[in-house]
Amino acid sequence: MTAIEFENISKQYRLGLVSTRTLSHDLNRWWKMNILGKEDPYLKIGEVNDRAHRGESEYVWALKDINFKVEQGDVLGIIGKNGAGKSTLLKILSKVTTPTTGTIKARGRIASLLEVGTGFHPEMTGRENIYMNGAIMGMTKAEITRKLDEIVDFSGVERYLDTPVKRYSSGMTVRLGFAIAAHLEPEILVVDEVLAVGDAEFQKKAIGKMQDVSKGEGRTVLFVSHNMGSISTLCKSGILLKNGSVSYFGNVNKCINQYISEGSQDATYFGNNFNNDVYYKQVSIINSKGVSSNTIAFNDRVGIQFELGINNYILNSTLSFTLYDSKLNAIFTSHNMLSNGSKSITAYLPTELLLAGTYYVKPILHVPNLRFLDNCDTLISFTIEDTGSEHSFYNRPDLGVINIVPQWLEN
Amino acid sequence: MGYTTVIKPKNKLFEVDLKEIWRYRDLFSMFVKRDIITQYKQTILGPAWFFIQPALTTIMYMVVFGGIAGISTDGLPQPLFYLSGIVCWQYFADCLNKTSSTFTTNQGIFGKVYFPRLIVPLSTVTSNLVRMGIQFLLFLAVYIYYLIVGASVAPNAYALLIPVLILMLAGLSLGFGIIISSMTTKYRDLTILFTFIVQLWMYATPVIYPLSTMSPKRQWIMALNPVTSILETFKYGTMGVGTFSWGMLGYSFAFMVVLLAIGIVVFNKVQRSFMDTV
């Protein structure tokens, strides 16, 4: 069953200062629309929201023709670069603002967690604020009283319950805020980046709670985050927004891959600091034939080839690199001290080391603990394609990163 | 199961969801409680400030208007006359000043979460009511003192109208307040203009002078101000002095009803997308 349906949702904003010349714009708009019967002169169709490029109109589409449906019980991850329209989408969904065009239809109560602890009053105690915040979120007093113990327990601020919130640490405020929100019982929960705060223990608790909410209780969750790790653990499906439009909608892992590949530079990195003492000429990923390629088969050999230039050899110059997985977790780092005259060096990874997926290399050219010799400001990406390993038989989305074959023994 | 929530660009003009406001009644009482509790937190005198403000203002008026300017008080003891005006007017002005900035002062919370926005000005008017009630006790104490002393004050049946009068003050300030706050989300000029209009408004209302000092023609112009008849009725009912007519009071009441209706419609329209322009 469909829980939420977005139909042609668009949202227009005006750039620059809102308070200047709006009266003339308003009058002009009113004149054209109501007297002349024309369309709104400030709604230009087809202008794309890209914050890096200057548009022609002062008005911009933060969202443009968003269409998708979320099934009940689904956990949908909403991802995209800053300014892609994620927050605008959530704002419309939580009724903070209205769409310019289009309709959203939903089954059940929508509660949004755009920022935890909304409406906390610093002078009021923790207990008073639980009631206050719960009521803002749409709970009744009786509902809150029934859940008070659970909320206090979850937040772990029992000792400070009768202390004004202004005496709380920021972490405690967030914990209390999340605890209240987590105990709301809406059919649809909208969450924006709350997990970025709080300590590791609390984040784990929060993720666990969100999983319970979606799995155990069959509720629909829309989750916005820049943390691909938590998106992939929590969500089943994903939607990728790009400049206000939907760029991908479907399986969450595919969605994440698309997001990362859109955002990163691929293939070969060309250096540009040719006056440094030691510098990169180029860095590329090569296969066993020595050909540069950013897609390498599972059973082929991956080489990271560095072409360096040396103007002035520095003692202890070291070339290191770190390999990252697709969620930007570091896998390992390796170092190699350079000798005077090292011009072309290739680091070969053991064959069949990495499972299928996308990986990133970050090179570091430095004199350890003293200085950096050259800076490579992009990640060099490559993809391992499964061309028939034993894993390809198991159609599971997340098998891990490293291919380790243990010794299987029958006793 | 059908769709229970539909979010669309525009609502019909008169689509005011009163049921929703009722559903959020607990939030309403929380806001009222919050306003009262937090007002005098971390002050030494605490709620005593409720009394100090009107008491000092009354003394001030007695010196300036009663003493230096020598303005008539309709034969009433000065403290009683000024205090009755101050308690009523202060309630009206407080509500007006606070509700007229509903959107701008609450944009932080309004930008994060949805609840019927009307709850906020409604709770402001209600929490100020508590404050007014306490100040009314001060008035009552002074009033009883003068009754015992035997001053020329005589309450009559019109004193029973007091709850209605208070309701009318609340309705008028709420109506004006939400209209102003809806208009100031985009054009802030009005905020500046308005704070000073409220100051002047007091002099156009019989707070420091009785309506009876005016010629009948001027009285008629004064009665166009819907607050005038409320204050006059209050003085007439409690102390038996003043100008009272059902016509004037009826006009104020009708004024309030129309104003409130316009206010709610305008506010309801603005609340949906004010975040984009505030």
XYZ file of C-alpha atoms in Angstrom:
689
model
C 0.000 0.000 0.000
C 1.247 3.440 -0.831
C 1.968 5.538 2.229
C 2.939 8.791 0.550
C 2.560 9.935 -2.995
C 4.317 12.956 -4.466
C 2.668 14.329 -7.578
C 4.498 16.985 -9.614
C 5.838 18.702 -6.557
C 7.671 21.905 -7.410
C 8.843 24.713 -5.214
C 9.961 28.114 -6.311
C 12.052 30.506 -4.286
C 13.136 34.025 -4.938
C 16.844 34.710 -4.696
C 18.425 37.719 -3.088
C 16.708 39.967 -0.615
C 13.054 39.178 -0.235
C 12.107 42.479 1.293
C 13.305 44.747 -1.494
C 11.136 45.432 -4.503
C 8.670 42.755 -3.511
C 5.839 45.250 -3.477
C 6.451 46.073 -7.136
C 6.796 42.367 -7.955
C 3.616 41.604 -6.095
C 1.735 44.347 -7.879
C 3.104 43.274 -11.263
C 2.207 39.659 -10.575
C -1.264 40.583 -9.392
C -1.787 42.788 -12.487
C -0.639 40.148 -14.975
C -2.441 37.250 -13.359
C -5.720 38.743 -12.197
C -6.339 41.558 -14.645
C -4.667 40.400 -17.826
C -5.278 36.750 -17.096
C -1.710 35.761 -17.960
C 0.547 33.302 -16.208
C 2.685 34.268 -13.260
C 5.490 36.316 -14.851
C 8.013 35.215 -12.247
C 7.554 31.515 -12.745
C 9.951 30.671 -15.525
C 9.607 27.101 -16.569
C 12.727 25.167 -17.325
C 15.194 27.026 -15.185
C 17.289 24.555 -13.226
C 18.438 25.098 -9.672
C 22.199 24.912 -9.674
C 23.742 27.028 -6.976
C 27.123 27.123 -8.701
C 25.821 28.753 -11.865
C 24.159 32.096 -12.205
C 20.643 31.799 -13.488
C 18.838 34.403 -15.536
C 15.801 34.767 -13.332
C 15.739 35.968 -9.754
C 13.415 33.094 -9.081
C 14.652 29.577 -8.842
C 13.105 26.148 -8.670
C 14.341 24.450 -5.533
C 12.292 21.434 -6.574
C 11.021 20.626 -10.012
C 8.399 18.017 -10.869
C 9.108 15.513 -8.147
C 7.088 12.345 -8.620
C 7.432 9.224 -6.533
C 5.587 6.909 -4.203
C 6.701 5.392 -0.942
C 5.218 2.101 0.162
C 4.047 1.597 3.697
C 6.801 0.281 5.981
C 9.523 1.403 3.625
C 12.537 3.335 4.842
C 13.479 5.772 2.139
C 16.839 7.493 2.137
C 16.923 10.924 0.531
C 20.385 11.862 -0.673
C 21.947 14.583 -2.757
C 24.505 17.342 -2.621
C 23.959 20.490 -0.572
C 21.277 22.524 -2.274
C 19.838 19.596 -4.197
C 16.432 20.163 -2.610
C 16.380 17.620 0.224
C 15.470 20.017 2.975
C 12.898 21.785 0.833
C 11.236 18.452 0.176
C 11.090 17.698 3.884
C 9.825 21.183 4.674
C 6.938 20.736 2.290
C 6.238 17.303 3.666
C 6.168 18.561 7.229
C 3.870 21.450 6.223
C 6.331 24.135 7.220
C 5.875 25.623 3.783
C 3.661 24.887 0.804
C 4.604 23.584 -2.612
C 4.319 26.021 -5.523
C 2.655 23.341 -7.607
C 1.685 19.715 -7.093
C 0.140 17.630 -4.368
C 1.346 15.284 -1.680
C -1.078 12.665 -0.453
C -0.324 10.647 2.637
C -1.993 8.030 4.776
C -1.723 8.732 8.466
C -0.059 11.227 10.730
C 3.231 12.751 9.583
C 5.734 13.745 12.246
C 8.921 15.462 11.334
C 12.205 15.642 13.085
C 13.767 18.481 11.161
C 15.787 19.386 14.174
C 15.506 17.689 17.511
C 14.572 19.688 20.550
C 12.466 22.149 18.590
C 10.743 24.481 20.967
C 12.782 23.572 24.006
C 12.564 26.475 26.366
C 15.874 26.945 28.189
C 14.215 28.134 31.389
C 11.966 25.105 31.708
C 12.990 21.791 33.219
C 13.610 18.620 31.278
C 10.268 17.212 32.342
C 8.362 20.350 31.358
C 10.141 20.372 28.035
C 9.235 16.749 27.338
C 5.588 17.749 27.596
C 6.158 20.930 25.642
C 8.073 19.299 22.824
C 5.752 16.315 22.662
C 2.774 18.624 22.371
C 4.454 20.570 19.569
C 4.932 17.293 17.743
C 1.236 16.620 18.084
C 1.066 14.294 21.087
C -1.586 14.740 23.731
C -0.730 15.163 27.388
C -2.066 11.718 28.230
C 0.061 10.090 25.526
C 3.189 11.766 26.866
C 2.451 10.811 30.456
C 2.046 7.208 29.355
C 5.448 7.244 27.659
C 7.319 9.486 30.072
C 9.301 6.685 31.714
C 10.287 5.203 28.378
C 11.402 8.575 27.059
C 13.434 9.388 30.157
C 14.994 5.953 30.102
C 15.917 6.177 26.451
C 17.418 9.642 26.760
C 19.501 8.753 29.824
C 19.046 12.168 31.466
C 17.046 10.968 34.453
C 19.197 12.770 36.992
C 18.664 16.115 35.325
C 14.946 15.745 34.722
C 14.034 18.603 37.056
C 16.866 20.889 36.008
C 16.286 23.672 33.474
C 17.369 22.664 30.003
C 19.745 25.604 29.767
C 22.022 23.738 32.187
C 22.169 20.711 29.904
C 25.147 19.925 27.708
C 24.362 20.092 23.995
C 24.616 16.317 23.812
C 22.026 15.886 26.550
C 19.650 18.275 24.827
C 19.900 16.300 21.630
C 19.411 12.994 23.401
C 16.325 14.269 25.121
C 15.003 15.719 21.870
C 15.560 12.509 19.954
C 14.061 10.418 22.735
C 10.831 12.391 22.586
C 10.657 12.203 18.820
C 11.443 8.502 18.761
C 8.470 7.828 20.977
C 5.992 9.627 18.803
C 3.757 7.183 17.087
C 3.190 8.643 13.664
C 2.521 6.471 10.659
C 5.095 8.480 8.734
C 8.291 9.766 10.301
C 10.507 12.347 8.595
C 14.076 12.546 9.890
C 16.764 15.012 8.901
C 20.376 14.429 9.909
C 19.703 14.069 13.604
C 22.131 11.230 13.887
C 25.047 13.492 13.135
C 25.022 14.602 16.749
C 25.425 12.705 19.981
C 28.169 10.292 20.871
C 28.818 6.940 19.219
C 26.838 5.023 21.825
C 23.811 7.229 21.367
C 24.030 7.137 17.582
C 23.939 3.370 17.736
C 20.910 3.532 19.985
C 19.225 5.995 17.665
C 19.842 3.869 14.578
C 18.558 0.827 16.432
C 15.420 2.691 17.404
C 14.838 3.816 13.853
C 15.200 0.255 12.639
C 12.698 -0.942 15.227
C 10.294 1.757 14.197
C 10.406 0.787 10.549
C 10.733 -2.970 10.816
C 8.843 -3.948 13.920
C 6.088 -1.408 13.782
C 5.593 -1.141 10.048
C 5.950 2.592 9.882
C 7.211 4.567 6.947
C 10.372 6.569 7.466
C 11.896 9.230 5.228
C 15.481 9.820 6.153
C 17.829 12.533 4.950
C 21.519 12.208 5.640
C 24.963 12.748 4.188
C 26.227 9.680 5.962
C 26.067 6.917 3.371
C 26.861 4.332 6.026
C 23.711 5.045 8.020
C 21.650 5.449 4.848
C 22.678 2.011 3.643
C 22.099 0.330 6.997
C 18.720 1.932 7.581
C 17.109 2.292 4.195
C 15.718 -0.130 1.702
C 15.213 2.306 -1.102
C 16.763 5.593 -1.942
C 16.024 8.709 -3.908
C 18.815 10.833 -5.326
C 18.048 14.504 -5.876
C 20.115 16.600 -8.207
C 19.427 20.305 -8.755
C 15.872 19.875 -7.582
C 14.965 16.890 -9.734
C 14.964 13.186 -9.124
C 18.144 11.704 -10.557
C 17.639 8.154 -9.322
C 14.905 6.343 -7.436
C 15.095 2.704 -6.414
C 17.413 0.330 -4.619
C 19.377 2.142 -1.929
C 22.793 0.723 -2.769
C 22.470 1.593 -6.430
C 21.321 5.012 -5.399
C 24.377 5.526 -3.199
C 26.685 4.356 -5.963
C 25.132 6.766 -8.392
C 25.505 9.595 -5.893
C 29.158 8.840 -5.305
C 30.051 8.393 -8.937
C 28.306 11.651 -9.804
C 30.266 13.426 -7.133
C 33.779 12.051 -7.672
C 36.440 12.443 -10.326
C 37.295 9.273 -12.124
C 40.192 7.681 -13.999
C 43.479 9.523 -14.053
C 44.555 12.403 -11.891
C 46.855 14.919 -13.525
C 49.113 16.925 -11.239
C 49.515 20.658 -11.575
C 52.205 21.736 -9.121
C 55.202 21.303 -11.358
C 57.348 23.714 -9.349
C 57.214 21.700 -6.131
C 60.329 19.861 -4.997
C 58.587 16.560 -5.544
C 55.265 16.456 -7.373
C 52.674 14.252 -9.061
C 52.745 14.185 -12.824
C 49.852 11.806 -12.916
C 48.250 9.019 -10.930
C 46.226 6.332 -12.644
C 44.669 2.971 -12.031
C 45.988 0.270 -14.344
C 45.080 -3.338 -14.952
C 47.480 -6.241 -15.381
C 48.139 -5.261 -18.989
C 49.341 -1.858 -17.819
C 46.360 -0.126 -19.410
C 44.712 2.718 -17.483
C 41.126 1.837 -16.684
C 38.728 2.671 -13.935
C 36.867 -0.616 -14.174
C 38.825 -3.707 -13.339
C 37.697 -7.291 -13.232
C 37.544 -9.122 -9.926
C 40.309 -11.597 -10.840
C 42.545 -9.068 -12.542
C 45.417 -7.234 -10.914
C 44.861 -3.671 -9.722
C 47.813 -1.355 -9.976
C 48.036 2.202 -8.775
C 50.569 3.896 -10.969
C 52.291 7.058 -9.844
C 54.269 9.210 -12.250
C 56.342 11.624 -10.209
C 58.577 14.549 -10.991
C 61.529 15.518 -8.817
C 62.980 19.019 -9.017
C 64.878 18.817 -5.795
C 65.114 15.539 -3.920
C 64.130 15.775 -0.272
C 65.438 13.204 2.153
C 62.770 10.820 3.507
C 60.257 11.757 0.821
C 57.505 9.202 1.101
C 54.656 8.217 -1.157
C 51.651 6.844 0.713
C 48.085 6.125 -0.244
C 44.890 5.163 1.514
C 42.263 2.949 -0.043
C 38.641 3.713 0.753
C 35.494 1.717 0.125
C 32.351 3.115 -1.457
C 31.105 4.468 1.862
C 34.425 6.233 2.338
C 35.582 3.977 5.130
C 39.343 3.623 5.027
C 40.417 0.043 4.252
C 44.170 0.320 4.534
C 47.128 2.637 4.032
C 50.541 1.852 2.607
C 53.825 3.800 2.571
C 56.843 3.712 0.303
C 59.986 5.780 0.845
C 61.258 7.381 -2.349
C 64.823 7.359 -3.527
C 66.344 10.090 -5.650
C 65.313 9.153 -9.121
C 62.068 7.353 -8.358
C 59.949 8.490 -11.261
C 57.412 5.797 -11.948
C 56.152 3.580 -9.169
C 53.220 1.193 -9.226
C 51.578 -0.301 -6.169
C 49.944 -3.588 -7.102
C 47.186 -4.866 -4.883
C 47.014 -8.596 -4.321
C 44.702 -10.177 -6.882
C 41.195 -10.977 -5.722
C 41.674 -8.763 -2.680
C 38.629 -6.591 -3.183
C 35.024 -7.590 -3.663
C 32.899 -6.034 -6.352
C 32.201 -2.375 -5.745
C 33.608 1.094 -6.028
C 36.862 2.102 -4.339
C 38.782 5.305 -3.929
C 42.479 6.003 -3.689
C 43.830 9.040 -1.874
C 47.564 9.547 -2.523
C 49.759 11.430 -0.054
C 53.190 12.725 -1.019
C 55.001 13.853 2.085
C 57.960 13.887 4.382
C 56.296 12.052 7.266
C 55.254 14.299 10.155
C 57.052 17.273 8.629
C 55.473 18.547 5.451
C 53.370 17.732 2.442
C 55.197 17.831 -0.849
C 52.229 17.851 -3.196
C 48.521 17.743 -2.734
C 46.123 15.576 -4.698
C 42.770 17.154 -4.025
C 40.519 14.513 -5.552
C 39.881 10.876 -4.874
C 40.786 8.553 -7.714
C 38.014 6.059 -8.129
C 37.870 2.639 -9.688
C 35.317 -0.126 -9.748
C 35.810 -3.813 -9.285
C 33.426 -5.681 -11.524
C 32.402 -9.151 -10.499
C 33.074 -11.233 -13.552
C 32.181 -14.565 -12.057
C 33.543 -15.009 -8.559
C 31.979 -17.437 -6.126
C 30.061 -14.451 -4.714
C 28.231 -13.634 -7.900
C 26.035 -16.619 -7.198
C 24.745 -15.025 -4.010
C 22.588 -12.143 -4.949
C 23.052 -10.121 -1.809
C 23.508 -6.395 -1.785
C 26.249 -6.027 0.787
C 28.876 -8.734 1.003
C 31.601 -6.575 2.474
C 34.793 -5.191 1.061
C 37.673 -7.637 1.456
C 37.662 -11.034 -0.168
C 38.938 -13.433 2.452
C 38.627 -17.142 1.962
C 38.825 -18.813 5.354
C 39.914 -22.340 5.885
C 36.763 -24.413 6.103
C 37.392 -27.536 8.136
C 35.026 -30.326 8.938
C 35.611 -31.837 12.333
C -7.827 3.365 3.628
C -8.028 6.755 1.995
C -5.523 9.533 2.134
C -5.736 11.404 5.400
C -3.258 14.158 4.663
C -3.260 16.148 1.474
C -0.733 18.902 0.969
C -1.469 21.265 -1.882
C -0.331 24.704 -2.987
C -3.400 26.697 -2.021
C -6.305 26.297 0.324
C -9.719 27.787 -0.105
C -10.073 31.168 1.520
C -12.369 30.096 4.308
C -10.832 26.710 4.944
C -10.015 27.193 8.616
C -9.476 23.917 10.372
C -10.974 24.535 13.803
C -11.044 20.849 14.578
C -7.293 20.753 14.213
C -6.920 23.594 16.701
C -9.056 21.650 19.142
C -6.849 18.601 18.650
C -3.840 20.663 19.696
C -5.520 21.939 22.873
C -2.830 20.360 25.045
C -0.206 22.352 23.207
C -2.289 25.446 23.840
C -2.263 24.849 27.594
C 1.472 24.083 27.497
C 2.145 27.419 25.814
C 0.026 29.274 28.340
C 1.866 27.568 31.171
C 5.218 28.297 29.594
C 4.450 31.990 29.166
C 3.435 32.350 32.783
C 6.254 30.295 34.288
C 9.059 31.818 32.274
C 8.037 35.428 32.523
C 9.617 36.127 35.867
C 12.092 33.262 36.181
C 15.372 34.290 37.751
C 13.932 37.499 39.166
C 14.083 38.155 42.895
C 10.624 39.665 43.206
C 9.038 37.081 40.898
C 5.259 37.422 40.489
C 5.302 40.551 42.648
C 6.187 42.365 39.447
C 2.595 41.801 38.368
C 1.602 44.318 41.056
C 4.551 46.647 40.925
C 4.063 47.655 37.308
C 0.446 48.881 37.532
C 1.020 50.368 40.997
C 3.938 52.501 39.842
C 2.123 53.506 36.665
C -0.872 54.607 38.707
C 1.285 56.746 40.971
C 2.937 58.246 37.914
C -0.428 59.150 36.365
C -1.646 60.607 39.651
C 1.348 62.943 39.694
C 1.392 63.891 36.007
C -2.201 63.823 34.790
C -4.108 64.193 38.035
C -1.681 66.544 39.803
C 0.193 68.665 37.252
C -2.284 68.613 34.362
C -5.310 68.534 36.631
C -7.440 66.336 34.373
C -10.800 65.407 35.850
C -11.462 61.886 37.104
C -15.246 62.167 37.072
C -15.246 62.712 40.813
C -13.658 59.346 41.474
C -10.652 58.796 43.743
C -7.622 59.132 41.471
C -5.964 55.772 42.278
C -9.163 53.924 41.480
C -9.789 55.810 38.274
C -6.312 55.347 36.866
C -5.932 51.780 38.052
C -9.135 50.661 36.334
C -7.951 52.221 33.076
C -4.441 50.840 33.371
C -5.505 47.263 34.136
C -7.784 47.137 31.082
C -5.605 49.078 28.703
C -2.425 47.250 29.715
C -4.039 43.932 28.956
C -5.141 45.126 25.548
C -1.770 46.673 24.696
C 0.232 43.675 25.930
C -1.814 41.254 23.890
C -1.621 43.475 20.854
C 2.130 43.971 21.013
C 2.802 40.295 21.508
C 0.373 38.828 18.992
C 1.366 41.323 16.328
C 4.837 39.791 16.158
C 3.684 36.163 16.184
C 5.362 35.211 12.921
C 8.590 37.100 13.341
C 9.320 36.010 16.906
C 8.383 32.391 16.324
C 10.002 31.854 12.969
C 12.561 29.516 14.494
C 10.011 27.031 15.721
C 7.577 27.608 12.848
C 10.359 26.769 10.424
C 10.930 23.393 11.963
C 7.615 21.857 12.774
C 3.978 22.235 11.881
C 1.167 22.862 14.306
C -1.786 25.216 13.867
C -0.101 28.608 14.095
C -3.187 30.207 15.596
C -2.385 28.356 18.830
C 0.418 30.820 19.538
C -1.542 34.117 19.534
C -4.450 32.369 21.271
C -2.184 31.233 24.082
C -0.608 34.683 24.346
C -3.999 36.270 24.869
C -4.865 33.623 27.446
C -1.642 33.803 29.431
C -1.931 37.578 29.591
C -5.372 36.992 31.003
C -3.820 35.403 34.076
C -1.613 38.407 34.511
C -4.573 40.710 34.114
C -6.506 38.657 36.656
C -3.775 39.171 39.223
C -3.699 42.885 38.501
C -7.450 42.944 38.792
C -7.006 41.732 42.380
C -4.938 44.822 43.053
C -7.732 46.936 41.641
C -10.210 45.046 43.809
C -8.153 45.638 46.944
C -7.990 49.373 46.294
C -11.677 49.317 45.410
C -12.685 47.627 48.665
C -10.547 50.066 50.590
C -12.482 52.973 49.077
C -15.812 51.250 49.707
C -14.952 50.927 53.385
C -13.665 54.489 53.596
C -16.927 55.535 52.021
C -15.860 57.217 48.823
C -18.467 57.947 46.179
C -18.211 54.609 44.367
C -21.263 52.493 43.749
C -21.204 49.219 41.837
C -24.256 48.321 39.798
C -25.645 45.408 37.764
C -23.560 46.382 34.741
C -20.527 45.052 36.623
C -21.777 41.636 35.564
C -20.663 42.562 32.054
C -16.994 42.452 33.099
C -16.321 38.936 31.744
C -17.811 40.015 28.415
C -15.702 43.170 28.448
C -12.547 41.168 29.016
C -13.518 38.787 26.256
C -14.008 41.746 23.945
C -10.588 43.171 24.803
C -9.085 39.748 24.123
C -10.935 39.413 20.826
C -10.034 42.888 19.630
C -6.358 42.564 20.469
C -6.215 39.096 18.936
C -7.925 40.296 15.772
C -5.718 43.344 15.323
C -2.628 41.401 16.369
C -2.935 38.563 13.889
C -3.774 40.903 11.028
C -0.701 43.005 11.791
C 1.495 39.939 12.188
C 0.273 38.572 8.850
C 1.051 41.857 7.153
C 4.501 42.229 8.669
C 6.002 38.963 7.443
C 6.845 40.621 4.162
C 6.922 44.339 4.820
C 8.529 45.129 8.138
C 7.748 48.843 7.980
C 4.459 48.154 9.674
C 6.148 46.772 12.779
C 7.891 50.054 13.396
C 4.789 52.074 12.641
C 2.657 49.858 14.785
C 4.583 49.953 18.067
C 4.198 53.677 18.044
C 0.563 53.609 16.995
C -0.209 51.533 20.107
C 1.419 54.197 22.258
C -0.691 56.918 20.707
C -3.812 54.786 20.744
C -3.906 54.990 24.532
C -4.471 58.737 24.351
C -7.382 58.175 21.960
C -8.944 55.905 24.582
C -10.414 57.185 27.848
C -7.677 55.804 30.101
C -6.353 58.983 31.689
C -9.466 61.093 31.197
C -13.199 60.336 31.390
C -15.293 60.424 28.234
C -17.738 62.783 29.966
C -15.262 65.677 29.710
C -15.900 65.744 25.969
C -18.697 67.426 24.050
C -21.361 64.980 22.815
C -20.100 65.398 19.230
C -16.542 64.527 20.210
C -17.818 61.624 22.292
C -19.342 60.160 19.168
C -16.009 60.334 17.338
C -14.241 58.804 20.357
C -16.722 55.943 20.360
C -15.540 54.911 16.910
C -12.525 53.534 18.742
C -13.893 50.128 19.763
C -11.900 50.105 22.997
C -13.577 53.280 24.279
C -16.937 51.784 25.163
C -15.302 48.808 26.860
C -13.354 50.991 29.260
C -16.305 53.277 29.881
C -18.608 50.335 30.590
C -16.046 48.923 33.001
C -15.890 52.168 34.950
C -19.643 52.579 34.845
C -20.327 49.070 36.100
C -17.804 49.096 38.942
C -17.998 52.681 40.073
C -21.236 54.051 38.711
C -19.529 56.895 36.893
C -18.960 57.139 33.170
C -20.764 56.989 29.881
C -22.599 53.826 29.016
C -24.831 52.955 26.101
C -25.841 49.584 24.668
C -25.404 51.009 21.210
C -21.740 51.841 21.745
C -21.036 48.516 23.355
C -22.902 46.684 20.604
C -20.845 48.515 18.008
C -17.622 47.414 19.742
C -18.844 43.845 19.903
C -19.764 43.730 16.222
C -16.456 45.364 15.383
C -14.666 42.619 17.310
C -16.548 39.781 15.604
C -15.877 41.116 12.098
C -12.251 41.904 12.906
C -11.661 38.462 14.349
C -13.199 36.757 11.325
C -11.058 38.767 8.903
C -8.009 38.196 11.079
C -8.396 34.437 11.198
C -8.897 34.173 7.449
C -5.884 36.354 6.662
C -3.698 34.650 9.254
C -4.683 31.244 7.994
C -3.736 32.162 4.468
C -0.388 33.647 5.438
C 0.659 30.888 7.848
C 0.962 28.318 5.088
C 3.930 29.812 3.327
C 5.161 32.716 5.414
C 8.465 30.893 5.957
C 9.475 31.791 2.405
C 9.081 35.506 2.881
C 9.684 36.187 6.557
